[in-house]
Amino acid sequence: MVIVFFGPPGSGKGTQSQELGKTIKDLIHVSTGDLLRQEIASASELGHRLKSKIEAGEFVTDDIIVQLVSGILRKNVKKDIIFDGFPRTLQQAIAFDTLLGVENLKVDVVFDFDIDVHVVIERVTGRYMCLGCGAVYHKKNKKPKVDSVCDQCGGIRFVERKDDSVDVLETRLKIYQEETLPVKKYYGDKGVLKRIDASLSPDEVTCFIKTALLEAGLIRRGE
Ligand SMILES: [Zn+2]
């Protein structure tokens, strides 16, 4: 079974990969970032080229990513694999189908982790500010002593704090969403795209994924 997890950073793909790993025995999790890191760590010729490219701030081409994925597929024939963050471009998606075709495989299901840019930003940054005095809190790391009441001024109105890193993240997410539209359309036309409301709780998302896999006959009840 070949599953693709598709979604921006902060959409919960990593958490869901781990959850699914508990359900499906010997599930292999492949993320593009890990593939790149492993290749660089292996000190292969390609690894050296990748290292200099990344250090120079150059874009890693589709060809290289596809080459790495091809290696993974050859090493894991007949295993269940989640591809996390791949394919990300239409070119990668088409090349992926060719690779899978060689092994008599296909993409069984693509989960599209759909999430509002602002929810991601909130999750990734989590910082908010008291409107009364400007004291800064964080949803996980630094909550007020009394829930929703400012420690310093007793204020109860807060606003998400915006800074440069948030702007950068916002831009990246917007580009991500525009870039990935053709890939979504590609899998939508093939009838394998399943939209997930990734703003739901992790448990709800896990439940949704399992139900979809059950309905598609990809896993059995009790798994
Ligand atoms: Zn305050």
PDB file of N, CA, C and O in Angstrom, residues 3-58:
ATOM      1  N   ILE A   3       0.703   5.252   0.562  1.00  0.00           N
ATOM      2  CA  ILE A   3      -0.090   6.375   1.051  1.00  0.00           C
ATOM      3  C   ILE A   3       0.742   7.639   0.915  1.00  0.00           C
ATOM      4  O   ILE A   3       1.948   7.621   1.173  1.00  0.00           O
ATOM      5  N   VAL A   4       0.094   8.726   0.509  1.00  0.00           N
ATOM      6  CA  VAL A   4       0.788  10.013   0.470  1.00  0.00           C
ATOM      7  C   VAL A   4       0.120  10.955   1.473  1.00  0.00           C
ATOM      8  O   VAL A   4      -1.102  11.069   1.503  1.00  0.00           O
ATOM      9  N   PHE A   5       0.944  11.563   2.312  1.00  0.00           N
ATOM     10  CA  PHE A   5       0.472  12.613   3.213  1.00  0.00           C
ATOM     11  C   PHE A   5       0.909  13.937   2.625  1.00  0.00           C
ATOM     12  O   PHE A   5       2.094  14.162   2.404  1.00  0.00           O
ATOM     13  N   PHE A   6      -0.073  14.764   2.414  1.00  0.00           N
ATOM     14  CA  PHE A   6       0.139  15.984   1.692  1.00  0.00           C
ATOM     15  C   PHE A   6      -0.326  17.138   2.562  1.00  0.00           C
ATOM     16  O   PHE A   6      -1.472  17.166   2.978  1.00  0.00           O
ATOM     17  N   GLY A   7       0.554  18.067   2.889  1.00  0.00           N
ATOM     18  CA  GLY A   7       0.120  19.174   3.729  1.00  0.00           C
ATOM     19  C   GLY A   7       1.276  20.036   4.168  1.00  0.00           C
ATOM     20  O   GLY A   7       2.428  19.589   4.160  1.00  0.00           O
ATOM     21  N   PRO A   8       1.000  21.253   4.556  1.00  0.00           N
ATOM     22  CA  PRO A   8       2.072  22.174   4.952  1.00  0.00           C
ATOM     23  C   PRO A   8       2.670  21.799   6.296  1.00  0.00           C
ATOM     24  O   PRO A   8       2.070  21.024   7.048  1.00  0.00           O
ATOM     25  N   PRO A   9       3.838  22.344   6.616  1.00  0.00           N
ATOM     26  CA  PRO A   9       4.398  22.124   7.948  1.00  0.00           C
ATOM     27  C   PRO A   9       3.410  22.633   8.991  1.00  0.00           C
ATOM     28  O   PRO A   9       2.718  23.617   8.757  1.00  0.00           O
ATOM     29  N   GLY A  10       3.305  21.923  10.096  1.00  0.00           N
ATOM     30  CA  GLY A  10       2.384  22.346  11.148  1.00  0.00           C
ATOM     31  C   GLY A  10       0.983  21.788  10.968  1.00  0.00           C
ATOM     32  O   GLY A  10       0.088  22.077  11.764  1.00  0.00           O
ATOM     33  N   SER A  11       0.768  20.959   9.917  1.00  0.00           N
ATOM     34  CA  SER A  11      -0.579  20.439   9.681  1.00  0.00           C
ATOM     35  C   SER A  11      -0.806  19.109  10.387  1.00  0.00           C
ATOM     36  O   SER A  11      -1.886  18.537  10.300  1.00  0.00           O
ATOM     37  N   GLY A  12       0.233  18.603  11.077  1.00  0.00           N
ATOM     38  CA  GLY A  12       0.064  17.385  11.873  1.00  0.00           C
ATOM     39  C   GLY A  12       0.399  16.090  11.151  1.00  0.00           C
ATOM     40  O   GLY A  12       0.080  15.010  11.640  1.00  0.00           O
ATOM     41  N   LYS A  13       1.057  16.182  10.002  1.00  0.00           N
ATOM     42  CA  LYS A  13       1.386  14.980   9.237  1.00  0.00           C
ATOM     43  C   LYS A  13       2.298  14.042  10.027  1.00  0.00           C
ATOM     44  O   LYS A  13       2.125  12.831   9.991  1.00  0.00           O
ATOM     45  N   GLY A  14       3.276  14.627  10.698  1.00  0.00           N
ATOM     46  CA  GLY A  14       4.246  13.827  11.452  1.00  0.00           C
ATOM     47  C   GLY A  14       3.569  13.010  12.542  1.00  0.00           C
ATOM     48  O   GLY A  14       3.798  11.809  12.664  1.00  0.00           O
ATOM     49  N   THR A  15       2.694  13.677  13.310  1.00  0.00           N
ATOM     50  CA  THR A  15       1.948  13.013  14.386  1.00  0.00           C
ATOM     51  C   THR A  15       1.117  11.865  13.819  1.00  0.00           C
ATOM     52  O   THR A  15       1.090  10.768  14.367  1.00  0.00           O
ATOM     53  N   GLN A  16       0.454  12.127  12.708  1.00  0.00           N
ATOM     54  CA  GLN A  16      -0.423  11.108  12.121  1.00  0.00           C
ATOM     55  C   GLN A  16       0.378   9.938  11.554  1.00  0.00           C
ATOM     56  O   GLN A  16      -0.080   8.797  11.583  1.00  0.00           O
ATOM     57  N   SER A  17       1.569  10.220  11.052  1.00  0.00           N
ATOM     58  CA  SER A  17       2.429   9.135  10.557  1.00  0.00           C
ATOM     59  C   SER A  17       2.746   8.187  11.697  1.00  0.00           C
ATOM     60  O   SER A  17       2.694   6.965  11.548  1.00  0.00           O
ATOM     61  N   GLN A  18       3.065   8.765  12.868  1.00  0.00           N
ATOM     62  CA  GLN A  18       3.383   7.943  14.036  1.00  0.00           C
ATOM     63  C   GLN A  18       2.174   7.125  14.461  1.00  0.00           C
ATOM     64  O   GLN A  18       2.284   5.940  14.764  1.00  0.00           O
ATOM     65  N   GLU A  19       1.009   7.755  14.468  1.00  0.00           N
ATOM     66  CA  GLU A  19      -0.218   7.066  14.873  1.00  0.00           C
ATOM     67  C   GLU A  19      -0.504   5.886  13.950  1.00  0.00           C
ATOM     68  O   GLU A  19      -0.869   4.801  14.394  1.00  0.00           O
ATOM     69  N   LEU A  20      -0.344   6.112  12.660  1.00  0.00           N
ATOM     70  CA  LEU A  20      -0.635   5.075  11.677  1.00  0.00           C
ATOM     71  C   LEU A  20       0.381   3.941  11.793  1.00  0.00           C
ATOM     72  O   LEU A  20       0.053   2.778  11.547  1.00  0.00           O
ATOM     73  N   GLY A  21       1.592   4.297  12.199  1.00  0.00           N
ATOM     74  CA  GLY A  21       2.633   3.291  12.425  1.00  0.00           C
ATOM     75  C   GLY A  21       2.219   2.295  13.509  1.00  0.00           C
ATOM     76  O   GLY A  21       2.603   1.139  13.489  1.00  0.00           O
ATOM     77  N   LYS A  22       1.398   2.751  14.460  1.00  0.00           N
ATOM     78  CA  LYS A  22       0.920   1.862  15.526  1.00  0.00           C
ATOM     79  C   LYS A  22      -0.141   0.906  14.990  1.00  0.00           C
ATOM     80  O   LYS A  22      -0.351  -0.174  15.517  1.00  0.00           O
ATOM     81  N   THR A  23      -0.876   1.363  13.963  1.00  0.00           N
ATOM     82  CA  THR A  23      -1.976   0.572  13.413  1.00  0.00           C
ATOM     83  C   THR A  23      -1.498  -0.418  12.360  1.00  0.00           C
ATOM     84  O   THR A  23      -1.945  -1.555  12.318  1.00  0.00           O
ATOM     85  N   ILE A  24      -0.613   0.046  11.507  1.00  0.00           N
ATOM     86  CA  ILE A  24      -0.162  -0.793  10.399  1.00  0.00           C
ATOM     87  C   ILE A  24       1.243  -1.308  10.703  1.00  0.00           C
ATOM     88  O   ILE A  24       2.178  -0.533  10.892  1.00  0.00           O
ATOM     89  N   LYS A  25       1.361  -2.614  10.755  1.00  0.00           N
ATOM     90  CA  LYS A  25       2.631  -3.244  11.123  1.00  0.00           C
ATOM     91  C   LYS A  25       3.682  -2.986  10.040  1.00  0.00           C
ATOM     92  O   LYS A  25       3.385  -3.051   8.850  1.00  0.00           O
ATOM     93  N   ASP A  26       4.902  -2.705  10.465  1.00  0.00           N
ATOM     94  CA  ASP A  26       6.039  -2.520   9.549  1.00  0.00           C
ATOM     95  C   ASP A  26       5.831  -1.409   8.528  1.00  0.00           C
ATOM     96  O   ASP A  26       6.350  -1.482   7.411  1.00  0.00           O
ATOM     97  N   LEU A  27       5.032  -0.450   8.903  1.00  0.00           N
ATOM     98  CA  LEU A  27       4.810   0.680   8.003  1.00  0.00           C
ATOM     99  C   LEU A  27       6.098   1.504   7.886  1.00  0.00           C
ATOM    100  O   LEU A  27       6.744   1.793   8.884  1.00  0.00           O
ATOM    101  N   ILE A  28       6.437   1.851   6.669  1.00  0.00           N
ATOM    102  CA  ILE A  28       7.652   2.642   6.465  1.00  0.00           C
ATOM    103  C   ILE A  28       7.274   4.099   6.218  1.00  0.00           C
ATOM    104  O   ILE A  28       6.391   4.387   5.411  1.00  0.00           O
ATOM    105  N   HIS A  29       7.924   4.970   6.956  1.00  0.00           N
ATOM    106  CA  HIS A  29       7.639   6.399   6.849  1.00  0.00           C
ATOM    107  C   HIS A  29       8.784   7.076   6.117  1.00  0.00           C
ATOM    108  O   HIS A  29       9.928   6.994   6.535  1.00  0.00           O
ATOM    109  N   VAL A  30       8.459   7.720   5.011  1.00  0.00           N
ATOM    110  CA  VAL A  30       9.495   8.370   4.209  1.00  0.00           C
ATOM    111  C   VAL A  30       9.191   9.850   4.092  1.00  0.00           C
ATOM    112  O   VAL A  30       8.157  10.232   3.532  1.00  0.00           O
ATOM    113  N   SER A  31      10.057  10.687   4.640  1.00  0.00           N
ATOM    114  CA  SER A  31       9.882  12.123   4.411  1.00  0.00           C
ATOM    115  C   SER A  31      11.055  12.621   3.583  1.00  0.00           C
ATOM    116  O   SER A  31      12.173  12.110   3.696  1.00  0.00           O
ATOM    117  N   THR A  32      10.757  13.590   2.737  1.00  0.00           N
ATOM    118  CA  THR A  32      11.788  14.111   1.830  1.00  0.00           C
ATOM    119  C   THR A  32      12.969  14.663   2.621  1.00  0.00           C
ATOM    120  O   THR A  32      14.117  14.428   2.270  1.00  0.00           O
ATOM    121  N   GLY A  33      12.674  15.351   3.710  1.00  0.00           N
ATOM    122  CA  GLY A  33      13.733  15.911   4.548  1.00  0.00           C
ATOM    123  C   GLY A  33      14.667  14.822   5.070  1.00  0.00           C
ATOM    124  O   GLY A  33      15.882  14.958   5.023  1.00  0.00           O
ATOM    125  N   ASP A  34      14.067  13.711   5.554  1.00  0.00           N
ATOM    126  CA  ASP A  34      14.880  12.598   6.055  1.00  0.00           C
ATOM    127  C   ASP A  34      15.740  12.011   4.940  1.00  0.00           C
ATOM    128  O   ASP A  34      16.899  11.679   5.151  1.00  0.00           O
ATOM    129  N   LEU A  35      15.129  11.855   3.757  1.00  0.00           N
ATOM    130  CA  LEU A  35      15.867  11.289   2.620  1.00  0.00           C
ATOM    131  C   LEU A  35      17.100  12.124   2.308  1.00  0.00           C
ATOM    132  O   LEU A  35      18.186  11.585   2.099  1.00  0.00           O
ATOM    133  N   LEU A  36      16.907  13.441   2.285  1.00  0.00           N
ATOM    134  CA  LEU A  36      18.020  14.341   1.989  1.00  0.00           C
ATOM    135  C   LEU A  36      19.090  14.239   3.070  1.00  0.00           C
ATOM    136  O   LEU A  36      20.275  14.107   2.776  1.00  0.00           O
ATOM    137  N   ARG A  37      18.649  14.267   4.333  1.00  0.00           N
ATOM    138  CA  ARG A  37      19.606  14.190   5.442  1.00  0.00           C
ATOM    139  C   ARG A  37      20.394  12.885   5.419  1.00  0.00           C
ATOM    140  O   ARG A  37      21.609  12.870   5.616  1.00  0.00           O
ATOM    141  N   GLN A  38      19.688  11.775   5.151  1.00  0.00           N
ATOM    142  CA  GLN A  38      20.352  10.468   5.115  1.00  0.00           C
ATOM    143  C   GLN A  38      21.385  10.400   3.996  1.00  0.00           C
ATOM    144  O   GLN A  38      22.477   9.868   4.179  1.00  0.00           O
ATOM    145  N   GLU A  39      21.004  10.950   2.851  1.00  0.00           N
ATOM    146  CA  GLU A  39      21.923  10.899   1.709  1.00  0.00           C
ATOM    147  C   GLU A  39      23.178  11.718   2.011  1.00  0.00           C
ATOM    148  O   GLU A  39      24.293  11.294   1.709  1.00  0.00           O
ATOM    149  N   ILE A  40      22.988  12.859   2.634  1.00  0.00           N
ATOM    150  CA  ILE A  40      24.131  13.712   2.979  1.00  0.00           C
ATOM    151  C   ILE A  40      25.009  12.989   4.014  1.00  0.00           C
ATOM    152  O   ILE A  40      26.227  12.945   3.876  1.00  0.00           O
ATOM    153  N   ALA A  41      24.369  12.363   4.998  1.00  0.00           N
ATOM    154  CA  ALA A  41      25.116  11.658   6.051  1.00  0.00           C
ATOM    155  C   ALA A  41      25.889  10.465   5.486  1.00  0.00           C
ATOM    156  O   ALA A  41      26.933  10.083   6.012  1.00  0.00           O
ATOM    157  N   SER A  42      25.374   9.886   4.401  1.00  0.00           N
ATOM    158  CA  SER A  42      26.036   8.705   3.817  1.00  0.00           C
ATOM    159  C   SER A  42      27.330   9.079   3.102  1.00  0.00           C
ATOM    160  O   SER A  42      28.105   8.206   2.719  1.00  0.00           O
ATOM    161  N   ALA A  43      27.562  10.376   2.915  1.00  0.00           N
ATOM    162  CA  ALA A  43      28.781  10.880   2.261  1.00  0.00           C
ATOM    163  C   ALA A  43      28.972  10.313   0.855  1.00  0.00           C
ATOM    164  O   ALA A  43      30.092  10.164   0.379  1.00  0.00           O
ATOM    165  N   SER A  44      27.863   9.980   0.199  1.00  0.00           N
ATOM    166  CA  SER A  44      27.950   9.511  -1.188  1.00  0.00           C
ATOM    167  C   SER A  44      28.265  10.701  -2.090  1.00  0.00           C
ATOM    168  O   SER A  44      28.238  11.856  -1.645  1.00  0.00           O
ATOM    169  N   GLU A  45      28.501  10.397  -3.348  1.00  0.00           N
ATOM    170  CA  GLU A  45      28.796  11.466  -4.316  1.00  0.00           C
ATOM    171  C   GLU A  45      27.592  12.423  -4.399  1.00  0.00           C
ATOM    172  O   GLU A  45      27.732  13.636  -4.351  1.00  0.00           O
ATOM    173  N   LEU A  46      26.397  11.817  -4.469  1.00  0.00           N
ATOM    174  CA  LEU A  46      25.171  12.625  -4.515  1.00  0.00           C
ATOM    175  C   LEU A  46      25.007  13.429  -3.222  1.00  0.00           C
ATOM    176  O   LEU A  46      24.615  14.600  -3.251  1.00  0.00           O
ATOM    177  N   GLY A  47      25.348  12.787  -2.101  1.00  0.00           N
ATOM    178  CA  GLY A  47      25.272  13.445  -0.802  1.00  0.00           C
ATOM    179  C   GLY A  47      26.135  14.701  -0.761  1.00  0.00           C
ATOM    180  O   GLY A  47      25.705  15.746  -0.258  1.00  0.00           O
ATOM    181  N   HIS A  48      27.346  14.587  -1.306  1.00  0.00           N
ATOM    182  CA  HIS A  48      28.249  15.746  -1.352  1.00  0.00           C
ATOM    183  C   HIS A  48      27.658  16.874  -2.208  1.00  0.00           C
ATOM    184  O   HIS A  48      27.707  18.038  -1.836  1.00  0.00           O
ATOM    185  N   ARG A  49      27.113  16.470  -3.352  1.00  0.00           N
ATOM    186  CA  ARG A  49      26.507  17.480  -4.238  1.00  0.00           C
ATOM    187  C   ARG A  49      25.331  18.171  -3.541  1.00  0.00           C
ATOM    188  O   ARG A  49      25.170  19.386  -3.619  1.00  0.00           O
ATOM    189  N   LEU A  50      24.515  17.363  -2.851  1.00  0.00           N
ATOM    190  CA  LEU A  50      23.355  17.907  -2.132  1.00  0.00           C
ATOM    191  C   LEU A  50      23.792  18.901  -1.065  1.00  0.00           C
ATOM    192  O   LEU A  50      23.208  19.969  -0.923  1.00  0.00           O
ATOM    193  N   LYS A  51      24.834  18.509  -0.326  1.00  0.00           N
ATOM    194  CA  LYS A  51      25.320  19.341   0.769  1.00  0.00           C
ATOM    195  C   LYS A  51      25.721  20.719   0.233  1.00  0.00           C
ATOM    196  O   LYS A  51      25.315  21.747   0.784  1.00  0.00           O
ATOM    197  N   SER A  52      26.492  20.728  -0.867  1.00  0.00           N
ATOM    198  CA  SER A  52      26.929  22.035  -1.379  1.00  0.00           C
ATOM    199  C   SER A  52      25.755  22.841  -1.931  1.00  0.00           C
ATOM    200  O   SER A  52      25.704  24.059  -1.802  1.00  0.00           O
ATOM    201  N   LYS A  53      24.809  22.135  -2.560  1.00  0.00           N
ATOM    202  CA  LYS A  53      23.614  22.818  -3.069  1.00  0.00           C
ATOM    203  C   LYS A  53      22.845  23.492  -1.927  1.00  0.00           C
ATOM    204  O   LYS A  53      22.490  24.666  -2.000  1.00  0.00           O
ATOM    205  N   ILE A  54      22.591  22.720  -0.869  1.00  0.00           N
ATOM    206  CA  ILE A  54      21.789  23.227   0.236  1.00  0.00           C
ATOM    207  C   ILE A  54      22.526  24.368   0.944  1.00  0.00           C
ATOM    208  O   ILE A  54      21.937  25.396   1.283  1.00  0.00           O
ATOM    209  N   GLU A  55      23.842  24.181   1.116  1.00  0.00           N
ATOM    210  CA  GLU A  55      24.636  25.232   1.766  1.00  0.00           C
ATOM    211  C   GLU A  55      24.644  26.522   0.945  1.00  0.00           C
ATOM    212  O   GLU A  55      24.709  27.618   1.495  1.00  0.00           O
ATOM    213  N   ALA A  56      24.574  26.379  -0.370  1.00  0.00           N
ATOM    214  CA  ALA A  56      24.554  27.552  -1.244  1.00  0.00           C
ATOM    215  C   ALA A  56      23.145  28.131  -1.363  1.00  0.00           C
ATOM    216  O   ALA A  56      22.921  29.094  -2.086  1.00  0.00           O
ATOM    217  N   GLY A  57      22.217  27.513  -0.651  1.00  0.00           N
ATOM    218  CA  GLY A  57      20.835  27.980  -0.676  1.00  0.00           C
ATOM    219  C   GLY A  57      20.124  27.671  -1.984  1.00  0.00           C
ATOM    220  O   GLY A  57      19.114  28.279  -2.309  1.00  0.00           O
ATOM    221  N   GLU A  58      20.658  26.676  -2.714  1.00  0.00           N
ATOM    222  CA  GLU A  58      20.020  26.316  -3.990  1.00  0.00           C
ATOM    223  C   GLU A  58      18.881  25.332  -3.763  1.00  0.00           C
ATOM    224  O   GLU A  58      18.853  24.587  -2.791  1.00  0.00           O
TER     225      GLU A  58
END
